[in-house]
């Protein structure tokens, strides 16, 4: 090597040069990832949005996540848990893609291999979905191929540039012409080809992003669920319920409304992309231990006499005092009536609902058939179910948490036994019955509120779904219990709101506690238990400052 070559392009050159080169290599990795994800989205426009590689991997991650971590995620991120998961997957992808790019710059085949391997991982994830078919493998396979190819090509361009940079100054014949006195001239062609690499990289990223966005909007466009939902005409109930009396709600500012608006209704599920179901193609199987298996289309379901049910749905993952609970007027066909028509055979003790995306939810059959009103619901609050809440049909069975009763996007009902089948959450260690535990929540004053001394209004909501709430008591700073005033009782399947006056509140920090008694006479336990495995227990408490 000539002296010029060793020195060029300057003393701190080699290190800076290596850094720039690594950065460029990392960028080629990102370009390959963009190409891969873009290609995956394009193919997913045909095979369905939930088969796109990131979504498929995310869904597999949700199913594989240990229960403790899932609980932590729900507790920490609430309804944002999915956004956090997707963010994490994208960040990990970006890091790994950068590493793969750097690797590819040394060994193009190895770098390409990393993308191929991730393509296979995505393929496995897509096929591992409970409702997967073979075509679902396509997006990740194509993504892996696109990523590997792009990584390989870009790495070779990068290496070609390196060779130009390394060889040009040492070429004996060229050195005087190219080099002359100026090092800038040496750098000239090198910089130009670096630019070529960057242009190729940037171009690929742009094309990948375009393909991704295009693929997404294509699948949104292809999906007619929104229009189909708007077109659905839900008939009225055969015997409509009277409106709820206004006396169910104590008129206390800050207290949640008695009926939860659909927009405010909590959403909990494992679906990274919402299942899109065309009601014209939807049908529900009722099968298993029955004399006459049924297959019911959506039109047939709507021709059943529809019933209304005022009901408070709650989630087993709700912490004491938490937000995952809501009250709505459901409308749907009678679930017990359809089960009787199918003819349940003796010995069956579990009813397992399965959703279009493969979720399974099991309910004690005896409870479904004990005379309580239970629905195959098609509407809430007077409108067709929103897609997020199970359109076109979900089950609603009072008395149980959502995870053992309220299958959204329901397509199959299997009459079976507890011995024969463990549904999704039971396989993860959750209680197989999922009876709603008695709960009371202090809503007014808000936690850490500052309130003026004197008489302070306390109000909240209590529920013991299907048993009903008989009493709520409140105490201050561990003193004696004071009975709260219960608002009107609208039925055992509904929560009950309450209020009371704390007279003579004195300045300082105080703790308010509340406990409910259900209609069986059982007082809510003080023992604090976490949601896992059968629902949180313990009294809700709020700390306020009286000024
Ligand atoms: N298909 C499907 N149905 C599901 C779930 C789910 O993950 N997938 N989650 C269940 C749980 S845990 C609850 S609490 C309720 C929540 O219903 P919502 O989102 O309409 O409030 O849906 C239940 N039904
Ligand atoms: Mo839940």
XYZ file of C-alpha atoms and ligand atoms in Angstrom:
572
model
C 0.000 0.000 0.000
C 1.260 3.444 -0.792
C 1.641 5.984 1.913
C -1.088 8.070 0.370
C -3.569 5.244 0.660
C -2.720 4.608 4.299
C -3.180 8.249 5.185
C -6.135 9.030 2.999
C -8.517 10.597 3.760
C -6.686 12.088 6.765
C -5.493 11.101 10.217
C -8.819 10.575 11.951
C -10.044 9.137 8.713
C -10.047 5.390 9.315
C -12.157 5.530 12.465
C -14.679 8.035 11.093
C -14.745 6.094 7.875
C -15.533 2.874 9.715
C -18.319 4.627 11.587
C -19.850 6.042 8.431
C -19.561 2.638 6.850
C -21.299 0.944 9.802
C -24.026 3.576 9.721
C -24.511 3.033 6.011
C -24.587 -0.719 6.564
C -27.204 -0.311 9.316
C -29.261 1.847 6.968
C -29.181 -0.908 4.338
C -30.589 -3.198 7.055
C -33.449 -0.791 7.628
C -34.041 -0.584 3.912
C -34.233 -4.368 3.719
C -36.654 -4.396 6.663
C -38.788 -1.707 4.988
C -38.837 -3.743 1.791
C -39.784 -6.852 3.773
C -42.583 -5.236 5.789
C -43.881 -3.336 2.761
C -44.042 -6.515 0.699
C -45.704 -8.293 3.617
C -48.404 -5.610 3.894
C -49.067 -5.769 0.153
C -49.635 -9.512 0.264
C -51.654 -9.155 3.480
C -54.041 -6.908 1.561
C -55.128 -10.155 -0.094
C -54.774 -12.651 2.761
C -56.155 -10.376 5.513
C -54.674 -7.657 7.752
C -54.065 -10.054 10.660
C -51.658 -12.074 8.502
C -49.257 -9.128 8.032
C -45.919 -10.194 9.584
C -45.820 -7.697 12.482
C -49.429 -8.444 13.423
C -48.915 -12.203 13.164
C -45.788 -12.064 15.333
C -47.556 -9.754 17.801
C -50.543 -12.093 18.064
C -48.262 -15.063 18.634
C -46.448 -13.033 21.298
C -49.772 -12.310 23.042
C -50.650 -16.001 23.072
C -47.182 -17.007 24.312
C -46.832 -14.261 26.923
C -46.812 -15.696 30.440
C -49.892 -14.705 32.424
C -47.895 -12.645 34.941
C -46.426 -10.483 32.181
C -49.842 -10.106 30.516
C -51.297 -8.962 33.825
C -48.438 -6.519 34.230
C -49.030 -5.168 30.719
C -52.762 -4.670 31.279
C -52.090 -3.078 34.676
C -49.376 -0.753 33.404
C -50.569 0.137 29.930
C -54.301 -0.511 30.227
C -56.041 -0.361 26.889
C -52.771 0.888 25.322
C -51.198 -2.542 25.868
C -51.463 -3.384 22.181
C -49.910 -0.112 21.035
C -47.006 -0.736 23.429
C -46.571 -4.283 22.107
C -46.574 -3.142 18.475
C -44.150 -0.328 19.339
C -41.856 -2.880 20.977
C -41.977 -5.169 17.951
C -41.150 -2.297 15.593
C -38.261 -1.156 17.813
C -36.863 -4.695 18.046
C -37.216 -5.074 14.289
C -35.313 -1.814 13.750
C -32.470 -2.911 16.049
C -32.189 -6.383 14.534
C -32.423 -4.987 11.005
C -29.531 -2.593 11.728
C -27.459 -5.490 13.080
C -28.363 -7.611 10.063
C -27.295 -4.745 7.789
C -23.901 -4.499 9.508
C -23.536 -8.275 9.299
C -24.499 -8.238 5.626
C -21.798 -5.672 4.866
C -19.213 -8.307 5.921
C -21.036 -11.450 4.825
C -23.873 -10.613 2.419
C -25.264 -14.154 2.532
C -25.385 -14.217 6.324
C -27.169 -10.875 6.437
C -29.697 -12.120 3.923
C -30.036 -15.263 6.028
C -31.161 -13.197 9.028
C -34.054 -11.792 6.992
C -34.921 -15.212 5.654
C -34.956 -16.546 9.224
C -37.311 -13.777 10.326
C -39.510 -14.523 7.345
C -39.755 -18.087 8.601
C -40.492 -16.907 12.145
C -43.327 -14.740 10.794
C -44.591 -17.640 8.709
C -44.690 -19.868 11.754
C -46.465 -17.129 13.743
C -49.108 -16.662 11.032
C -49.741 -20.414 10.805
C -49.861 -20.765 14.600
C -52.981 -18.557 14.778
C -55.953 -20.694 15.777
C -57.992 -19.781 12.711
C -55.086 -19.848 10.211
C -55.159 -21.374 6.745
C -52.233 -22.098 4.433
C -52.521 -18.839 2.483
C -51.811 -16.927 5.712
C -48.172 -18.007 5.374
C -47.766 -15.911 2.208
C -47.156 -12.399 3.635
C -44.293 -13.447 5.929
C -42.755 -15.734 3.281
C -42.788 -12.939 0.717
C -41.528 -10.491 3.352
C -38.617 -12.791 4.224
C -37.742 -13.191 0.570
C -37.955 -9.445 -0.151
C -35.861 -8.680 2.932
C -33.189 -11.240 2.129
C -32.931 -10.167 -1.498
C -32.753 -6.466 -0.665
C -30.193 -7.032 2.087
C -28.053 -9.070 -0.284
C -28.200 -6.596 -3.172
C -27.553 -3.541 -0.993
C -24.688 -5.288 0.794
C -23.060 -6.083 -2.534
C -23.394 -2.498 -3.707
C -21.853 -1.378 -0.419
C -18.958 -3.810 -0.784
C -18.369 -2.736 -4.349
C -18.065 0.822 -3.060
C -15.566 -0.325 -0.446
C -13.462 -1.998 -3.059
C -13.443 1.153 -5.167
C -12.403 3.135 -2.124
C -9.683 0.685 -1.192
C -8.239 -0.039 -4.614
C -8.381 3.263 -6.394
C -5.506 5.061 -4.656
C -3.272 1.987 -4.793
C -3.694 1.480 -8.525
C -0.205 2.462 -9.581
C -1.061 3.871 -12.963
C -3.927 5.918 -11.706
C -2.429 7.354 -8.633
C -0.826 10.434 -10.212
C -3.891 11.315 -12.288
C -6.537 10.689 -9.694
C -4.599 11.709 -6.675
C -2.618 14.706 -7.813
C -2.060 16.992 -4.869
C -5.565 16.925 -3.627
C -7.078 14.240 -1.410
C -10.531 15.524 -2.200
C -10.118 14.258 -5.701
C -9.299 10.813 -4.368
C -12.417 10.910 -2.293
C -14.443 12.020 -5.273
C -15.499 8.749 -6.856
C -15.752 7.079 -3.446
C -18.154 9.694 -2.175
C -20.138 9.385 -5.359
C -20.592 5.652 -4.928
C -21.382 6.072 -1.220
C -24.064 8.389 -2.457
C -25.210 5.659 -4.785
C -25.524 3.317 -1.786
C -27.422 5.923 0.183
C -29.692 6.642 -2.775
C -30.413 2.941 -3.213
C -31.028 2.615 0.529
C -33.260 5.675 0.762
C -35.113 4.658 -2.380
C -35.753 1.205 -0.995
C -37.022 2.636 2.300
C -39.373 4.950 0.397
C -40.672 2.141 -1.815
C -41.083 -0.138 1.224
C -43.015 2.512 3.145
C -45.186 3.203 0.116
C -45.940 -0.503 -0.282
C -46.757 -0.721 3.432
C -49.116 2.228 3.446
C -50.596 1.116 0.140
C -51.130 -2.428 1.396
C -52.832 -1.161 4.523
C -55.217 1.146 2.713
C -55.892 -1.546 0.122
C -57.021 -3.963 2.821
C -59.078 -1.226 4.482
C -60.662 -0.577 1.107
C -61.345 -4.250 0.443
C -62.927 -4.616 3.849
C -66.619 -3.805 3.611
C -67.429 -4.468 7.264
C -68.111 -0.821 8.037
C -70.605 -0.530 5.201
C -72.116 -3.933 5.980
C -72.568 -2.892 9.615
C -74.273 0.351 8.622
C -76.542 -1.570 6.257
C -77.645 -4.005 8.950
C -81.163 -3.366 10.134
C -81.645 -4.609 13.676
C -85.318 -5.300 14.430
C -86.767 -4.064 17.711
C -87.193 -6.320 20.739
C -90.276 -8.536 20.748
C -91.158 -7.132 24.176
C -89.109 -3.980 24.738
C -87.960 -3.172 28.257
C -89.186 0.100 29.729
C -86.560 2.823 29.939
C -84.491 2.735 33.125
C -85.877 5.015 35.830
C -83.812 8.142 36.445
C -83.699 7.183 40.122
C -80.970 4.586 39.406
C -78.476 7.455 39.322
C -77.767 9.712 42.324
C -77.363 13.173 40.940
C -73.780 13.689 42.122
C -71.362 15.586 39.829
C -68.390 13.414 38.905
C -70.233 10.124 39.321
C -70.129 7.913 36.215
C -73.411 7.693 34.282
C -75.550 4.639 35.034
C -75.554 3.531 31.398
C -72.101 3.568 29.841
C -71.997 5.137 26.404
C -70.727 2.749 23.750
C -67.810 5.085 23.069
C -66.775 4.882 26.735
C -67.373 1.152 27.074
C -64.123 -0.599 28.007
C -62.550 -2.934 25.508
C -60.481 -5.966 26.472
C -59.404 -8.670 24.026
C -56.385 -10.316 22.457
C -57.130 -9.090 18.923
C -54.317 -6.966 17.419
C -56.440 -6.334 14.351
C -60.187 -6.461 14.782
C -61.844 -9.476 13.177
C -63.828 -8.243 10.153
C -66.915 -10.307 9.558
C -69.376 -9.831 6.731
C -72.755 -10.568 8.346
C -74.031 -11.965 5.037
C -71.401 -14.683 5.268
C -71.604 -15.163 9.013
C -73.180 -18.253 10.497
C -73.216 -19.705 13.983
C -72.830 -23.420 14.623
C -74.398 -24.887 17.728
C -72.962 -28.370 18.036
C -71.344 -30.926 20.316
C -73.447 -32.788 22.857
C -76.770 -31.852 21.267
C -79.497 -33.859 19.529
C -79.941 -31.445 16.609
C -76.888 -29.368 15.665
C -77.916 -25.948 14.360
C -76.420 -23.656 11.770
C -77.894 -20.161 12.031
C -77.326 -17.331 9.574
C -77.423 -13.695 10.621
C -80.803 -13.152 8.958
C -82.202 -16.177 10.763
C -80.814 -14.894 14.054
C -82.533 -11.535 13.489
C -85.801 -13.351 12.808
C -85.695 -14.885 16.298
C -87.738 -12.999 18.888
C -85.164 -10.504 20.158
C -84.820 -9.773 23.876
C -83.320 -6.851 25.716
C -81.011 -7.247 28.688
C -79.757 -4.481 30.950
C -76.469 -5.789 32.187
C -73.151 -4.789 33.726
C -70.184 -6.486 32.044
C -66.872 -6.576 33.875
C -63.387 -7.897 33.278
C -61.541 -10.296 35.562
C -58.398 -8.213 35.009
C -59.994 -5.193 36.654
C -58.077 -4.049 39.737
C -60.041 -3.005 42.822
C -61.575 0.342 41.848
C -60.552 -0.161 38.195
C -62.219 0.953 34.954
C -62.905 -2.344 33.110
C -66.633 -2.463 33.791
C -69.601 -1.015 31.942
C -73.364 -1.130 31.749
C -75.393 -1.297 28.576
C -78.719 -2.452 27.163
C -77.949 -5.504 25.029
C -80.330 -6.807 22.377
C -80.192 -10.316 20.988
C -81.701 -13.753 20.544
C -82.225 -15.921 23.587
C -79.249 -18.247 24.050
C -81.125 -20.728 26.301
C -83.986 -20.943 23.767
C -81.580 -21.896 20.971
C -79.773 -24.421 23.175
C -83.126 -26.033 24.040
C -83.989 -26.181 20.335
C -80.684 -27.949 19.674
C -81.462 -30.344 22.524
C -78.662 -30.435 25.087
C -77.715 -33.997 25.974
C -77.313 -35.173 29.556
C -73.762 -35.091 30.883
C -72.764 -31.808 29.184
C -71.624 -29.179 31.681
C -69.676 -26.583 29.687
C -70.663 -24.275 26.831
C -67.631 -23.167 24.824
C -67.915 -20.175 22.511
C -65.304 -19.757 19.808
C -64.649 -16.497 17.999
C -63.693 -16.037 14.390
C -60.110 -15.313 15.491
C -59.897 -18.498 17.533
C -60.550 -17.217 21.068
C -62.369 -19.811 23.197
C -64.488 -18.932 26.220
C -66.241 -21.508 28.443
C -69.293 -21.009 30.655
C -70.925 -23.425 33.128
C -73.830 -24.792 31.070
C -76.028 -25.252 34.127
C -75.958 -21.481 34.720
C -76.826 -20.687 31.104
C -79.901 -22.916 31.414
C -81.004 -21.983 34.957
C -83.573 -19.449 33.780
C -81.394 -16.350 33.655
C -81.653 -14.181 30.564
C -78.610 -14.850 28.350
C -78.183 -13.505 24.838
C -76.589 -13.961 21.500
C -76.320 -10.193 21.331
C -76.414 -8.237 18.072
C -76.780 -4.717 19.453
C -75.804 -2.560 22.405
C -77.321 0.765 23.406
C -79.703 0.587 20.446
C -77.124 0.095 17.693
C -75.535 -2.873 15.945
C -72.507 -4.046 17.933
C -69.423 -2.014 17.092
C -66.702 -4.142 15.471
C -64.562 -3.734 18.626
C -67.348 -5.188 20.748
C -67.985 -8.270 18.647
C -69.896 -7.441 15.443
C -71.984 -9.142 14.235
C -72.707 -11.332 17.279
C -71.399 -12.011 20.772
C -72.606 -13.908 23.784
C -73.687 -12.176 26.994
C -74.312 -14.316 30.081
C -74.904 -12.421 33.337
C -72.996 -13.442 36.448
C -69.661 -14.152 34.825
C -66.638 -12.110 33.905
C -66.185 -11.467 30.193
C -63.481 -14.137 29.847
C -65.932 -16.915 30.778
C -69.102 -15.615 29.152
C -68.866 -12.862 26.573
C -67.333 -14.244 23.355
C -67.025 -11.484 20.751
C -67.064 -12.292 17.001
C -68.795 -15.529 17.982
C -68.990 -18.209 15.266
C -69.273 -21.492 17.137
C -70.934 -22.800 20.281
C -69.798 -26.207 21.466
C -71.809 -28.047 24.086
C -69.191 -30.099 25.916
C -67.756 -30.866 29.364
C -65.178 -29.229 31.610
C -63.336 -32.549 31.622
C -63.094 -32.587 27.832
C -62.026 -29.044 27.077
C -60.002 -26.180 28.586
C -60.676 -22.816 26.893
C -57.991 -20.187 26.195
C -57.779 -18.507 29.608
C -58.218 -21.701 31.597
C -55.182 -23.123 29.815
C -53.347 -20.092 31.191
C -54.302 -20.845 34.752
C -57.403 -18.651 35.214
C -60.372 -19.914 37.168
C -62.636 -21.964 34.927
C -65.876 -20.571 36.375
C -65.183 -16.836 36.497
C -68.067 -15.768 38.734
C -68.101 -11.982 39.151
C -66.888 -10.970 42.617
C -68.616 -8.302 44.658
C -66.995 -4.943 44.077
C -67.532 -1.339 45.092
C -65.805 1.691 43.675
C -65.541 5.161 45.192
C -65.797 7.706 42.365
C -66.506 10.930 44.257
C -64.347 12.502 45.614
C -61.695 11.539 43.079
C -58.480 10.049 44.461
C -56.230 12.735 46.012
C -58.942 15.355 45.571
C -58.892 18.468 47.794
C -62.283 19.124 49.303
C -63.474 21.898 51.641
C -64.075 20.992 55.292
C -67.624 20.382 56.498
C -70.083 18.059 54.746
C -68.540 16.034 51.926
C -70.575 13.998 49.437
C -69.177 10.547 48.730
C -70.584 8.504 45.848
C -69.755 5.471 43.804
C -70.826 2.316 42.027
C -71.052 -1.270 43.294
C -71.736 -4.529 41.477
C -72.238 -8.203 42.186
C -73.589 -9.117 38.763
C -76.568 -11.507 38.835
C -76.609 -11.641 42.645
C -77.367 -7.959 43.061
C -76.177 -5.399 45.597
C -78.046 -5.189 48.925
C -75.936 -2.629 50.784
C -72.896 -0.380 50.579
C -71.085 0.942 53.622
C -68.490 3.660 53.896
C -65.990 4.480 56.622
C -63.465 7.230 57.210
C -59.960 6.593 58.571
C -60.884 3.081 59.683
C -63.771 4.350 61.873
C -67.205 2.825 62.124
C -69.134 1.853 58.995
C -71.861 4.167 57.786
C -74.586 2.837 55.509
C -74.701 4.607 52.132
C -77.927 5.502 50.384
C -78.509 3.091 47.498
C -80.083 4.501 44.345
C -82.978 2.547 42.803
C -82.399 -1.121 42.030
C -82.904 -1.824 38.325
C -82.161 -5.543 38.541
C -79.624 -8.021 39.831
C -77.687 -8.058 36.543
C -76.903 -4.366 36.958
C -74.571 -2.369 39.082
C -75.954 -0.094 41.738
C -74.946 3.449 42.428
C -74.774 4.911 45.921
C -74.035 8.089 47.806
C -73.654 9.332 51.345
C -72.676 12.426 53.271
C -69.565 12.572 55.380
C -70.531 15.144 57.973
C -68.015 17.371 59.683
C -64.942 16.526 57.638
C -61.940 18.130 59.342
C -58.837 19.524 57.593
C -56.093 17.022 56.899
C -55.544 13.844 54.925
C -58.231 11.171 55.205
C -58.836 7.701 53.856
C -62.304 6.740 52.596
C -63.147 3.043 52.251
C -66.235 1.344 50.846
C -67.543 -2.209 50.938
C -70.639 -3.795 49.433
C -72.888 -6.617 50.528
C -74.421 -8.725 47.776
C -78.059 -9.803 47.794
C -77.133 -13.207 49.214
C -76.024 -11.321 52.338
C -72.341 -11.920 51.793
C -70.144 -8.944 52.754
C -67.304 -8.056 50.407
C -64.051 -9.440 51.795
C -61.300 -7.111 53.002
C -58.620 -9.522 51.790
C -56.675 -8.022 48.938
C -56.233 -10.428 46.048
C -54.772 -9.713 42.601
C -56.967 -10.280 39.519
C -55.153 -13.542 38.744
C -56.566 -16.189 38.853
C -60.204 -15.481 39.777
C -60.718 -11.710 40.033
C -59.480 -9.017 42.426
C -60.859 -8.776 45.956
C -60.525 -6.193 48.707
C -62.076 -2.864 49.580
C -61.534 0.161 47.399
C -60.083 3.124 49.243
C -59.406 6.717 48.321
C -57.193 9.290 49.993
C -58.436 12.885 50.016
C -57.221 16.128 51.515
C -59.754 18.218 53.408
C -58.823 21.908 53.423
N -63.165 -13.053 20.716
C -62.894 -12.561 21.942
N -63.892 -12.345 22.812
C -63.637 -11.856 24.038
C -62.312 -11.574 24.446
C -61.268 -11.801 23.512
O -60.079 -11.583 23.783
N -61.595 -12.286 22.263
N -62.079 -11.065 25.697
C -63.085 -11.303 26.716
C -62.901 -10.476 27.898
S -61.565 -10.870 28.874
C -63.766 -9.484 28.262
S -63.630 -8.722 29.748
C -64.855 -9.065 27.362
C -64.786 -7.587 27.100
O -65.770 -7.188 26.201
P -65.724 -5.715 25.614
O -64.385 -5.527 24.990
O -66.864 -5.613 24.669
O -65.897 -4.779 26.797
O -64.798 -9.736 26.117
C -64.506 -11.106 26.203
N -64.670 -11.666 24.891
Mo -61.700 -9.727 30.726
